[in-house]
Every structure is written in C-alpha cells, then in structure tokens.
Amino acid sequence: MTETFDVVVIGAGAAGMMCASVAGQRGRRVLVIDHATALAEKIRISGGGRCNFTNLQAGPANFHSENPHFCRSALARYTPQDFLALLARHGIAWHEKHKGQLFCDDSAQNIIDMLVAECSAGNVAWRRPCKVEALQRENEGWRVDTEAGTVHAASVVIATGGLSIPKIGATDFGHRIARQFDIPVIAPRPGLVPLTFDAGSAPFAELAGIALEVELTCNAGFFREDLLITHRGLSGPAILQISSYWTPGDALRINLLPDLKVDSELLAAKNGARQHVVSVVAQWLPRRMAELLVERAGLAGRPIAEAGDKALRQLAASINQWELKPSGSEGYRKAEVTLGGVDTRALDQKTMMARSQPGLHFVGEVMDVTGWLGGYNFQWAWASGYAAGMAV
Ligand code: FDA
C-alpha cells in the first residue's frame, strides 16, 4: 500500500505527538509511525506515574549540549506557560512539587490522552505498531518503507528518542538515520542514572536506606538535593543530577552537612565537653552514619575533649568534603535520559531541520539536548516538537 502525506513523524512519544498535533492543526496531512505496542510508555512511567511534565524555571542553563545556545530559541517560543495553557484547555489538574517541578494531580495517562486528542484535532493518521524498514531521499521529498507499505512525504520528523530503557522500545534508530545522511552524532551515554561502585568499595553499604540533603559537585555540576545510600552505591536526585556531569574516572565531592562548618564546630565542642565524639556528630547526622564516620576517623569511644585536633579535622573533612570515585553507572537499563545524540550544529534552531538535508527534522531526546532532572526533558520535547510542527 503506497500513500502520500505532507509529513511523516517517526516516533509517537512526547516530541513526536506534539509535533504531529501542531502540524496537523496547521492543516498538514500527517502520519505518525511507531514500532511499540503500547503508546508513549515513557510518558506513562514518568514522574512515578504522575509525569513531571515541565519545570517553571526551564531555560538553556538547565540543559547539557555541545552547542549550549541551540535550545534557546525553541524554549523561548514554547514555554512552560504554553504547556499549562494546553492542560487548562483539557481540564487537567496539576501541582508544583519541588523547585518548579509540575506534576499531574491524577496520572501521566492524562498527558497521553491529551496528546492523542490534540492529534485527532489535527486529523493525524497512525501506523502502529509498525516497523520502519528504510528511509530514502526521493525527488524533492522522502520515501519511508514500512512493514505496512511505502509512504511518501515532503517532510520527515525523527522523534525516536534516546537509548534509555530498551525494554520499553528505545532504539538507536534516530542516530542511525543521522549517520546515514552524514549528520554527525555526539557519542551517546546514559544520563540521570544511579552511580555504582566496585564490590567492596560501595560507600557505606551498611547505611543503605539513609537519605539526606547534600551539596554535590563534579566538574561543572553543582546541586543541592537529596542523596540516597543504596546497597549498590548512591542514588537519589542529587546523584541523578550529577551523573550527567560525571565521566568515568571523575571523583564526586559531597558535603553531607552543607549548612555546618564541621571542623569549627568539633573544635569548639572540645571545650569542657564530656560528650563522646559520636554523640556530637549524631546531633547533625543519622546515628548509624555518625558511628561509621567516627569509627573510620579512629575516634570511636573517644570523649571529644581528648580527641586530637588533626583527627577531628580529618573527621570534619570526611563530612564536609567527602570525595569518592564511582566505578560506573547503572547504564541505559536505569538511565532516565541519553546524553549526546544528533549534533545540533548540523540543525536549524528554528525548524529543527538538518541543514544538509532539506525536509529531514529531528526533535526531542534523539538530539544532543539533555535536560536536568525535574521536568526539563519533557519541556524540551514539547518545545522542539512545536518548533518542527510549525515548520513542516
Ligand atoms: P520518547 O522516548 O518519549 O519517544 C520515542 C518514541 O519513538 C517511542 O514511542 C518509541 O517506541 C519510538 N521508537 C523508538 N525507536 C523506534 C523505531 N526504530 N521505529 C519506530 N518507533 C520508534 N522527563 C521529564 O521531563 N520528567 C519526568 O518526570 C521524566 N521521568 C522519566 C522517568 C523515566 C523512568 C524515564 C526513562 C524517563 C523520564 N523522563 C522524564 C525523560 C523523558 O521521558 C524523555 O526525555 C522524553 O520522553 C523524550 O521524549 P521523546 O519524544 O524524544 O522520546
């Protein structure tokens, strides 16, 4: 079966559906193709099932990219307020949780249903589940061979996302298409991912389950967020955020008590105090953690008045400047996003079109634009999808 459309969107996730609905509502004849059986699984599982669909503070500084200014134009043309206006039209209730992060009150399914309704309003056609076998240039447009026949279109939008969570349908399709047309791809790697430690060197495995707010630094990354100690290593929002700045071999620097200058406090506590060192530290940190740190500093069972200044300073450094080297990450199996992707220097920032391939666009996570944790990645999907939807 051969059909002709104005636009074929490959990938029916966040960016693909946004793009298709915008183009369809502009009167373009649009077909969306996706190989997965279930629609938009990543939206469904996102934000613990409630989809952290945007962040009120979203701006270029919240994104990783080799070309950091690229995202500016699209983010300015489709803002969190624009998405909130869309939710309002569909009567979807939401709330702010933490630092500008917005979630559905009810369920992430609200967002999927809304995008499907928006596509219907634009008379978007669907082929799914359906595999794409080949994409080729043809005269002025494109030929898309699928397992359900060939489609011709003036424009093709690649919205197949990143490599994270292969078991729900993530593939490297978009990166392969870019390479096929000589469009460079920045080497992909997992982002927003728990970090791991070699067996035996897992920091404080015996403290698994403890969570506390810390300051965490690695390379250019700095966050104040919750850290969670796990049996395999470290996790929680602080680690997920910093993981996108971490490359193998780098050390993390963690301040377990960012509001306290622990060396001064310990030295001051020596004066006349009868308390043991561990009791002093346990005023600030969970007792199990205090015991372990004090033991590692060789101060277990010692009254603070008898502890040497050097040992107290070392203990303070292990709290305010804990340095440790992860051995790896949990990889794409657990990563929320993929860093790297289609090099945006080869794309037009207004239309998301490849400069060297008229009519071929890339949107969403397949590109080298990756947000922090907190709704930024969906905001990029909406903004880039909108930009391409207005252009195709
Ligand atoms: P997305 O992955 O959504 O869609 C790609 C689509 O392409 C899929 O439907 C897939 O089936 C299809 N596809 C792939 N290969 C194909 C092929 N070869 N042929 C045809 N179709 C193909 N972000 C955020 O801002 N807030 C949040 O709360 C969360 N939470 C979250 C939780 C978890 C567990 C994960 C894994 C990720 C998040 N994210 C997030 C990240 C967010 O989900 C992600 O950045 C966006 O879904 C990216 O949207 P895209 O449309 O680019 O890809």
Tab-separated table of C-alpha atoms and ligand atoms in Angstrom:
chain	number	residue	atom	x	y	z
A	1	MET	CA	0.000	0.000	0.000
A	2	THR	CA	1.508	3.347	-1.040
A	3	GLU	CA	0.266	6.600	0.475
A	4	THR	CA	1.362	10.217	0.353
A	5	PHE	CA	1.413	12.644	3.287
A	6	ASP	CA	2.862	16.081	3.838
A	7	VAL	CA	4.662	14.939	6.970
A	8	VAL	CA	5.707	11.574	8.407
A	9	VAL	CA	6.664	11.601	12.085
A	10	ILE	CA	8.631	8.548	13.207
A	11	GLY	CA	8.210	8.012	16.965
A	12	ALA	CA	4.969	8.621	18.874
A	13	GLY	CA	6.442	9.779	22.172
A	14	ALA	CA	6.278	13.214	23.746
A	15	ALA	CA	8.061	15.163	20.999
A	16	GLY	CA	6.564	13.189	18.105
A	17	MET	CA	2.953	13.615	19.220
A	18	MET	CA	3.461	17.302	19.984
A	19	CYS	CA	4.971	17.846	16.534
A	20	ALA	CA	2.262	15.826	14.749
A	21	SER	CA	-0.602	17.612	16.508
A	22	VAL	CA	0.807	21.077	15.776
A	23	ALA	CA	1.458	20.264	12.102
A	24	GLY	CA	-1.937	18.545	11.741
A	25	GLN	CA	-3.765	21.503	13.241
A	26	ARG	CA	-1.979	23.750	10.720
A	27	GLY	CA	-3.699	21.723	8.009
A	28	ARG	CA	-0.773	19.459	7.114
A	29	ARG	CA	-1.578	15.825	6.324
A	30	VAL	CA	0.412	13.957	8.946
A	31	LEU	CA	1.185	10.280	9.558
A	32	VAL	CA	2.753	9.074	12.826
A	33	ILE	CA	4.581	5.728	12.858
A	34	ASP	CA	5.764	3.908	15.998
A	35	HIS	CA	7.009	0.360	16.461
A	36	ALA	CA	5.879	-0.081	20.078
A	37	THR	CA	2.674	-1.879	21.021
A	38	ALA	CA	1.889	0.458	23.921
A	39	LEU	CA	1.674	4.182	23.166
A	40	ALA	CA	4.103	6.611	24.861
A	41	GLU	CA	5.320	4.281	27.585
A	42	LYS	CA	7.943	6.778	28.738
A	43	ILE	CA	5.292	9.363	29.483
A	44	ARG	CA	3.210	6.749	31.300
A	45	ILE	CA	6.033	5.694	33.646
A	46	SER	CA	7.464	9.180	34.105
A	47	GLY	CA	7.434	11.081	37.370
A	48	GLY	CA	6.438	7.974	39.320
A	49	GLY	CA	3.276	7.657	37.160
A	50	ARG	CA	2.308	11.332	37.523
A	51	CYS	CA	4.593	12.793	34.790
A	52	ASN	CA	6.725	15.737	35.819
A	53	PHE	CA	5.655	17.385	32.559
A	54	THR	CA	7.561	20.677	32.806
A	55	ASN	CA	9.580	22.944	35.053
A	56	LEU	CA	8.629	26.580	35.606
A	57	GLN	CA	12.309	27.547	35.641
A	58	ALA	CA	13.215	25.830	32.350
A	59	GLY	CA	15.901	27.768	30.496
A	60	PRO	CA	19.022	26.997	28.438
A	61	ALA	CA	21.160	26.706	31.605
A	62	ASN	CA	19.251	23.557	32.592
A	63	PHE	CA	20.388	21.602	29.534
A	64	HIS	CA	23.530	19.721	28.524
A	65	SER	CA	24.674	20.079	24.916
A	66	GLU	CA	27.881	20.558	22.948
A	67	ASN	CA	26.052	23.538	21.445
A	68	PRO	CA	24.504	25.122	24.537
A	69	HIS	CA	22.750	28.070	22.845
A	70	PHE	CA	20.890	25.919	20.330
A	71	CYS	CA	17.915	25.251	22.595
A	72	ARG	CA	17.334	28.916	23.446
A	73	SER	CA	15.093	29.820	20.509
A	74	ALA	CA	12.731	26.818	20.761
A	75	LEU	CA	12.452	27.133	24.556
A	76	ALA	CA	11.540	30.803	24.176
A	77	ARG	CA	8.897	30.084	21.547
A	78	TYR	CA	7.160	27.318	23.526
A	79	THR	CA	7.309	27.893	27.276
A	80	PRO	CA	6.027	26.034	30.355
A	81	GLN	CA	3.140	28.551	30.375
A	82	ASP	CA	2.179	27.481	26.859
A	83	PHE	CA	2.010	23.875	28.007
A	84	LEU	CA	-0.033	24.883	31.051
A	85	ALA	CA	-2.484	26.655	28.738
A	86	LEU	CA	-2.829	23.391	26.796
A	87	LEU	CA	-3.506	21.471	30.028
A	88	ALA	CA	-6.110	24.057	31.000
A	89	ARG	CA	-7.948	23.543	27.692
A	90	HIS	CA	-8.113	19.823	28.531
A	91	GLY	CA	-9.087	20.383	32.171
A	92	ILE	CA	-6.003	18.573	33.509
A	93	ALA	CA	-5.203	19.367	37.138
A	94	TRP	CA	-1.593	19.719	38.271
A	95	HIS	CA	0.519	20.760	41.225
A	96	GLU	CA	4.033	22.049	41.906
A	97	LYS	CA	6.129	19.659	43.936
A	98	HIS	CA	9.660	20.943	44.339
A	99	LYS	CA	11.746	23.682	42.706
A	100	GLY	CA	9.297	24.475	39.884
A	101	GLN	CA	8.590	20.822	39.027
A	102	LEU	CA	4.992	20.374	37.855
A	103	PHE	CA	3.156	17.034	38.064
A	104	CYS	CA	-0.336	15.784	37.131
A	105	ASP	CA	-2.630	15.508	40.141
A	106	ASP	CA	-4.141	12.346	38.718
A	107	SER	CA	-1.998	10.341	36.306
A	108	ALA	CA	0.526	10.588	33.471
A	109	GLN	CA	-2.156	8.973	31.313
A	110	ASN	CA	-3.845	12.429	31.286
A	111	ILE	CA	-0.917	13.753	29.247
A	112	ILE	CA	-1.014	10.842	26.780
A	113	ASP	CA	-4.793	11.213	26.316
A	114	MET	CA	-4.376	14.947	25.794
A	115	LEU	CA	-1.706	14.475	23.103
A	116	VAL	CA	-3.839	11.867	21.326
A	117	ALA	CA	-6.834	14.238	21.409
A	118	GLU	CA	-4.647	17.041	20.026
A	119	CYS	CA	-3.521	14.719	17.214
A	120	SER	CA	-7.159	13.825	16.473
A	121	ALA	CA	-7.968	17.536	16.285
A	122	GLY	CA	-5.337	17.718	13.549
A	123	ASN	CA	-6.656	14.582	11.741
A	124	VAL	CA	-3.343	12.814	12.275
A	125	ALA	CA	-3.154	9.276	10.828
A	126	TRP	CA	-1.397	6.456	12.701
A	127	ARG	CA	0.560	3.354	11.830
A	128	ARG	CA	1.401	1.432	14.975
A	129	PRO	CA	2.753	-0.898	15.904
A	130	CYS	CA	4.694	-0.692	12.676
A	131	LYS	CA	8.397	-1.088	11.880
A	132	VAL	CA	10.212	1.363	9.638
A	133	GLU	CA	12.442	-0.545	7.249
A	134	ALA	CA	14.162	2.254	5.332
A	135	LEU	CA	14.245	5.985	4.770
A	136	GLN	CA	15.446	7.380	1.463
A	137	ARG	CA	15.531	10.655	-0.337
A	138	GLU	CA	13.210	10.769	-3.338
A	139	ASN	CA	12.952	13.681	-5.803
A	140	GLU	CA	12.072	16.682	-3.591
A	141	GLY	CA	10.878	14.612	-0.651
A	142	TRP	CA	11.227	11.340	1.205
A	143	ARG	CA	10.284	7.689	0.826
A	144	VAL	CA	9.597	5.742	4.018
A	145	ASP	CA	9.389	1.951	3.669
A	146	THR	CA	7.473	0.320	6.492
A	147	GLU	CA	6.351	-3.215	7.133
A	148	ALA	CA	2.857	-1.990	6.209
A	149	GLY	CA	3.878	-0.446	2.866
A	150	THR	CA	5.617	2.618	1.487
A	151	VAL	CA	4.804	6.206	2.358
A	152	HIS	CA	5.902	9.355	0.508
A	153	ALA	CA	6.209	12.721	2.238
A	154	ALA	CA	7.735	16.153	1.744
A	155	SER	CA	8.983	16.177	5.350
A	156	VAL	CA	10.093	13.510	7.796
A	157	VAL	CA	10.482	14.157	11.519
A	158	ILE	CA	12.644	11.776	13.535
A	159	ALA	CA	11.240	11.625	17.081
A	160	THR	CA	12.506	8.226	18.191
A	161	GLY	CA	14.045	9.403	21.475
A	162	GLY	CA	17.213	8.194	23.197
A	163	LEU	CA	18.593	4.805	24.211
A	164	SER	CA	17.316	4.680	27.800
A	165	ILE	CA	15.107	1.766	28.863
A	166	PRO	CA	15.387	-0.517	25.822
A	167	LYS	CA	12.770	-2.882	27.232
A	168	ILE	CA	10.040	-0.327	26.506
A	169	GLY	CA	11.106	0.295	22.926
A	170	ALA	CA	14.114	2.646	22.956
A	171	THR	CA	16.355	2.208	19.905
A	172	ASP	CA	19.245	3.953	18.161
A	173	PHE	CA	17.089	4.430	15.061
A	174	GLY	CA	17.450	8.226	15.077
A	175	HIS	CA	21.224	8.092	15.446
A	176	ARG	CA	21.442	5.569	12.584
A	177	ILE	CA	19.306	7.780	10.340
A	178	ALA	CA	21.528	10.770	11.120
A	179	ARG	CA	24.658	8.804	10.222
A	180	GLN	CA	23.017	7.508	7.029
A	181	PHE	CA	22.694	11.131	5.886
A	182	ASP	CA	26.147	12.200	7.123
A	183	ILE	CA	24.756	14.193	10.044
A	184	PRO	CA	27.189	13.960	12.984
A	185	VAL	CA	26.134	12.297	16.243
A	186	ILE	CA	27.691	13.206	19.609
A	187	ALA	CA	28.622	9.920	21.325
A	188	PRO	CA	25.624	8.926	23.452
A	189	ARG	CA	25.929	7.977	27.136
A	190	PRO	CA	23.466	7.369	29.966
A	191	GLY	CA	22.354	10.404	31.997
A	192	LEU	CA	20.251	10.898	35.145
A	193	VAL	CA	21.399	7.483	36.277
A	194	PRO	CA	22.421	5.913	39.630
A	195	LEU	CA	26.198	5.562	40.011
A	196	THR	CA	27.787	2.300	41.104
A	197	PHE	CA	30.928	1.250	42.997
A	198	ASP	CA	33.072	-1.880	42.728
A	199	ALA	CA	32.090	-4.689	45.069
A	200	GLY	CA	33.703	-3.965	48.417
A	201	SER	CA	34.147	-0.268	47.728
A	202	ALA	CA	30.451	0.620	47.807
A	203	PRO	CA	30.419	3.588	50.134
A	204	PHE	CA	28.660	2.725	53.345
A	205	ALA	CA	26.610	-0.220	52.001
A	206	GLU	CA	25.738	-0.813	55.641
A	207	LEU	CA	23.994	2.567	55.639
A	208	ALA	CA	21.636	1.628	52.767
A	209	GLY	CA	18.326	3.430	53.070
A	210	ILE	CA	19.671	6.646	54.613
A	211	ALA	CA	18.672	9.794	52.708
A	212	LEU	CA	19.882	13.327	53.405
A	213	GLU	CA	20.154	16.676	51.674
A	214	VAL	CA	23.688	17.299	50.475
A	215	GLU	CA	25.703	19.558	48.214
A	216	LEU	CA	27.330	17.639	45.421
A	217	THR	CA	29.968	18.785	42.931
A	218	CYS	CA	31.523	17.151	39.872
A	219	ASN	CA	33.189	19.030	37.027
A	220	ALA	CA	30.883	21.969	36.210
A	221	GLY	CA	27.922	20.401	38.026
A	222	PHE	CA	26.746	21.618	41.432
A	223	PHE	CA	23.478	20.582	43.089
A	224	ARG	CA	21.866	20.754	46.498
A	225	GLU	CA	19.456	17.823	46.562
A	226	ASP	CA	18.686	14.595	48.412
A	227	LEU	CA	21.257	11.794	48.359
A	228	LEU	CA	20.156	8.202	48.896
A	229	ILE	CA	22.593	5.499	50.024
A	230	THR	CA	21.798	2.142	48.418
A	231	HIS	CA	23.255	-1.373	48.653
A	232	ARG	CA	24.957	-0.922	45.257
A	233	GLY	CA	26.091	2.685	45.595
A	234	LEU	CA	24.469	6.079	45.604
A	235	SER	CA	21.233	7.336	44.136
A	236	GLY	CA	18.528	9.949	44.753
A	237	PRO	CA	18.025	13.253	42.924
A	238	ALA	CA	21.494	14.595	43.875
A	239	ILE	CA	23.252	11.647	42.241
A	240	LEU	CA	20.969	11.512	39.195
A	241	GLN	CA	21.646	15.201	38.550
A	242	ILE	CA	25.409	14.951	38.988
A	243	SER	CA	25.617	11.732	36.928
A	244	SER	CA	25.045	13.816	33.794
A	245	TYR	CA	28.256	15.745	34.594
A	246	TRP	CA	30.253	12.650	35.568
A	247	THR	CA	32.529	10.722	33.220
A	248	PRO	CA	34.431	7.554	34.198
A	249	GLY	CA	37.445	8.350	36.379
A	250	ASP	CA	35.960	11.563	37.799
A	251	ALA	CA	35.585	11.987	41.555
A	252	LEU	CA	32.474	13.369	43.249
A	253	ARG	CA	32.771	15.800	46.126
A	254	ILE	CA	29.925	15.621	48.632
A	255	ASN	CA	29.154	17.951	51.507
A	256	LEU	CA	26.984	15.918	53.876
A	257	LEU	CA	26.248	18.953	56.083
A	258	PRO	CA	26.184	21.968	53.782
A	259	ASP	CA	24.958	24.370	56.468
A	260	LEU	CA	27.620	23.494	59.031
A	261	LYS	CA	31.353	24.162	59.143
A	262	VAL	CA	32.053	20.888	60.892
A	263	ASP	CA	35.729	21.473	61.765
A	264	SER	CA	34.979	24.678	63.702
A	265	GLU	CA	32.004	23.056	65.406
A	266	LEU	CA	34.038	19.998	66.503
A	267	LEU	CA	36.966	22.064	67.772
A	268	ALA	CA	34.600	24.371	69.644
A	269	ALA	CA	32.834	21.357	71.183
A	270	LYS	CA	36.116	20.212	72.774
A	271	ASN	CA	35.976	22.938	75.377
A	272	GLY	CA	34.930	21.331	78.612
A	273	ALA	CA	32.546	18.887	76.912
A	274	ARG	CA	32.271	15.381	78.295
A	275	GLN	CA	30.404	14.081	75.262
A	276	HIS	CA	31.857	11.384	73.052
A	277	VAL	CA	32.725	12.434	69.511
A	278	VAL	CA	29.981	10.210	68.142
A	279	SER	CA	27.311	11.932	70.247
A	280	VAL	CA	28.386	15.310	68.912
A	281	VAL	CA	28.275	14.152	65.287
A	282	ALA	CA	24.964	12.323	65.847
A	283	GLN	CA	23.333	15.698	66.611
A	284	TRP	CA	23.757	16.516	62.924
A	285	LEU	CA	23.769	13.198	61.045
A	286	PRO	CA	21.783	9.941	61.376
A	287	ARG	CA	23.294	7.966	64.272
A	288	ARG	CA	24.317	4.949	62.121
A	289	MET	CA	26.203	7.266	59.810
A	290	ALA	CA	27.820	9.188	62.658
A	291	GLU	CA	29.072	5.922	64.200
A	292	LEU	CA	30.621	4.774	60.954
A	293	LEU	CA	32.342	8.084	60.168
A	294	VAL	CA	33.700	8.421	63.694
A	295	GLU	CA	34.967	4.838	63.637
A	296	ARG	CA	36.689	5.446	60.275
A	297	ALA	CA	38.364	8.524	61.754
A	298	GLY	CA	39.705	6.363	64.603
A	299	LEU	CA	37.685	8.258	67.184
A	300	ALA	CA	35.213	5.564	68.277
A	301	GLY	CA	34.656	5.546	72.041
A	302	ARG	CA	36.659	8.784	72.492
A	303	PRO	CA	35.396	11.748	74.536
A	304	ILE	CA	35.672	14.813	72.319
A	305	ALA	CA	37.785	16.671	74.894
A	306	GLU	CA	40.505	14.031	74.444
A	307	ALA	CA	40.397	13.878	70.645
A	308	GLY	CA	43.332	15.368	68.722
A	309	ASP	CA	42.688	18.412	66.519
A	310	LYS	CA	44.138	16.677	63.481
A	311	ALA	CA	41.819	13.700	63.825
A	312	LEU	CA	38.820	15.998	64.323
A	313	ARG	CA	39.757	17.975	61.218
A	314	GLN	CA	40.004	14.724	59.250
A	315	LEU	CA	36.597	13.688	60.505
A	316	ALA	CA	35.215	17.103	59.523
A	317	ALA	CA	36.684	16.754	56.021
A	318	SER	CA	35.015	13.351	55.615
A	319	ILE	CA	31.704	15.124	56.307
A	320	ASN	CA	32.122	18.467	54.525
A	321	GLN	CA	34.366	17.278	51.686
A	322	TRP	CA	33.729	13.584	51.164
A	323	GLU	CA	35.499	12.570	47.939
A	324	LEU	CA	34.718	9.341	46.173
A	325	LYS	CA	35.117	7.793	42.743
A	326	PRO	CA	32.223	5.831	41.267
A	327	SER	CA	33.293	2.869	39.137
A	328	GLY	CA	30.382	3.112	36.724
A	329	SER	CA	26.680	3.691	36.310
A	330	GLU	CA	23.587	1.517	36.109
A	331	GLY	CA	23.584	2.218	32.333
A	332	TYR	CA	20.707	2.597	29.892
A	333	ARG	CA	18.681	-0.008	31.801
A	334	LYS	CA	18.096	2.565	34.567
A	335	ALA	CA	19.035	5.904	32.965
A	336	GLU	CA	16.207	8.408	32.604
A	337	VAL	CA	17.828	10.044	29.604
A	338	THR	CA	20.552	9.780	26.980
A	339	LEU	CA	23.233	12.447	26.795
A	340	GLY	CA	24.652	13.207	23.355
A	341	GLY	CA	22.775	12.421	20.145
A	342	VAL	CA	22.272	14.208	16.848
A	343	ASP	CA	24.728	17.124	16.750
A	344	THR	CA	22.640	20.291	16.860
A	345	ARG	CA	25.336	22.222	14.979
A	346	ALA	CA	24.021	20.406	11.920
A	347	LEU	CA	20.418	21.504	12.603
A	348	ASP	CA	18.494	24.752	12.228
A	349	GLN	CA	17.447	26.056	15.641
A	350	LYS	CA	14.095	27.437	14.432
A	351	THR	CA	12.874	24.410	12.484
A	352	MET	CA	14.962	21.501	13.848
A	353	MET	CA	15.759	20.654	10.208
A	354	ALA	CA	19.090	19.205	9.120
A	355	ARG	CA	20.829	21.952	7.166
A	356	SER	CA	22.259	19.476	4.666
A	357	GLN	CA	19.011	17.506	4.230
A	358	PRO	CA	16.011	19.703	3.430
A	359	GLY	CA	12.822	18.176	4.860
A	360	LEU	CA	14.537	15.984	7.459
A	361	HIS	CA	13.905	17.141	11.059
A	362	PHE	CA	14.942	15.810	14.480
A	363	VAL	CA	13.020	16.531	17.709
A	364	GLY	CA	13.196	15.552	21.379
A	365	GLU	CA	15.739	13.392	23.104
A	366	VAL	CA	17.291	11.988	19.926
A	367	MET	CA	19.151	15.296	19.682
A	368	ASP	CA	22.149	16.420	21.709
A	369	VAL	CA	19.989	18.448	24.113
A	370	THR	CA	19.504	16.803	27.509
A	371	GLY	CA	17.810	18.367	30.494
A	372	TRP	CA	18.388	18.141	34.214
A	373	LEU	CA	16.093	16.071	36.359
A	374	GLY	CA	12.831	17.892	37.090
A	375	GLY	CA	10.588	18.208	34.019
A	376	TYR	CA	13.169	19.802	31.735
A	377	ASN	CA	13.333	16.873	29.324
A	378	PHE	CA	9.625	16.959	28.623
A	379	GLN	CA	9.786	20.734	28.187
A	380	TRP	CA	12.433	20.149	25.521
A	381	ALA	CA	10.228	17.514	23.854
A	382	TRP	CA	7.279	19.961	23.754
A	383	ALA	CA	9.383	22.942	22.615
A	384	SER	CA	11.351	21.140	19.895
A	385	GLY	CA	8.232	19.255	18.749
A	386	TYR	CA	6.346	22.546	18.499
A	387	ALA	CA	9.190	24.211	16.559
A	388	ALA	CA	9.269	21.441	13.960
A	389	GLY	CA	5.458	21.170	13.901
A	390	MET	CA	5.246	24.847	12.956
A	391	ALA	CA	7.869	24.428	10.229
A	392	VAL	CA	6.998	21.220	8.363
B	1	FDA	P1	10.264	9.145	23.708
B	1	FDA	O1	11.215	8.130	24.230
B	1	FDA	O2	9.223	9.694	24.594
B	1	FDA	O3	9.526	8.567	22.411
B	1	FDA	C1	10.227	7.908	21.389
B	1	FDA	C2	9.243	7.046	20.636
B	1	FDA	O4	9.897	6.517	19.490
B	1	FDA	C3	8.742	5.863	21.449
B	1	FDA	O5	7.338	5.790	21.375
B	1	FDA	C4	9.391	4.653	20.776
B	1	FDA	O6	8.551	3.499	20.796
B	1	FDA	C5	9.577	5.165	19.353
B	1	FDA	N1	10.639	4.488	18.623
B	1	FDA	C6	11.897	4.246	19.058
B	1	FDA	N2	12.587	3.596	18.101
B	1	FDA	C7	11.741	3.427	17.055
B	1	FDA	C8	11.867	2.803	15.775
B	1	FDA	N3	13.020	2.223	15.402
B	1	FDA	N4	10.797	2.817	14.946
B	1	FDA	C9	9.619	3.381	15.321
B	1	FDA	N5	9.436	3.970	16.517
B	1	FDA	C10	10.494	4.005	17.385
B	1	FDA	N6	11.397	13.631	31.810
B	1	FDA	C11	10.766	14.668	32.408
B	1	FDA	O7	10.863	15.797	31.930
B	1	FDA	N7	10.009	14.445	33.533
B	1	FDA	C12	9.850	13.209	34.085
B	1	FDA	O8	9.099	13.019	35.059
B	1	FDA	C13	10.565	12.131	33.496
B	1	FDA	N8	10.527	10.891	34.053
B	1	FDA	C14	11.160	9.846	33.434
B	1	FDA	C15	11.119	8.587	34.023
B	1	FDA	C16	11.746	7.518	33.385
B	1	FDA	C17	11.735	6.164	34.050
B	1	FDA	C18	12.400	7.710	32.147
B	1	FDA	C19	13.062	6.566	31.418
B	1	FDA	C20	12.462	8.966	31.583
B	1	FDA	C21	11.849	10.044	32.210
B	1	FDA	N9	11.920	11.339	31.676
B	1	FDA	C22	11.295	12.378	32.314
B	1	FDA	C23	12.578	11.596	30.372
B	1	FDA	C24	11.508	11.692	29.268
B	1	FDA	O9	10.670	10.563	29.344
B	1	FDA	C25	12.140	11.752	27.888
B	1	FDA	O10	13.138	12.736	27.828
B	1	FDA	C26	11.078	12.047	26.822
B	1	FDA	O11	10.125	11.008	26.810
B	1	FDA	C27	11.715	12.176	25.449
B	1	FDA	O12	10.680	12.350	24.510
B	1	FDA	P2	10.897	11.861	23.015
B	1	FDA	O13	9.577	12.068	22.344
B	1	FDA	O14	12.098	12.467	22.431
B	1	FDA	O15	11.191	10.300	23.133
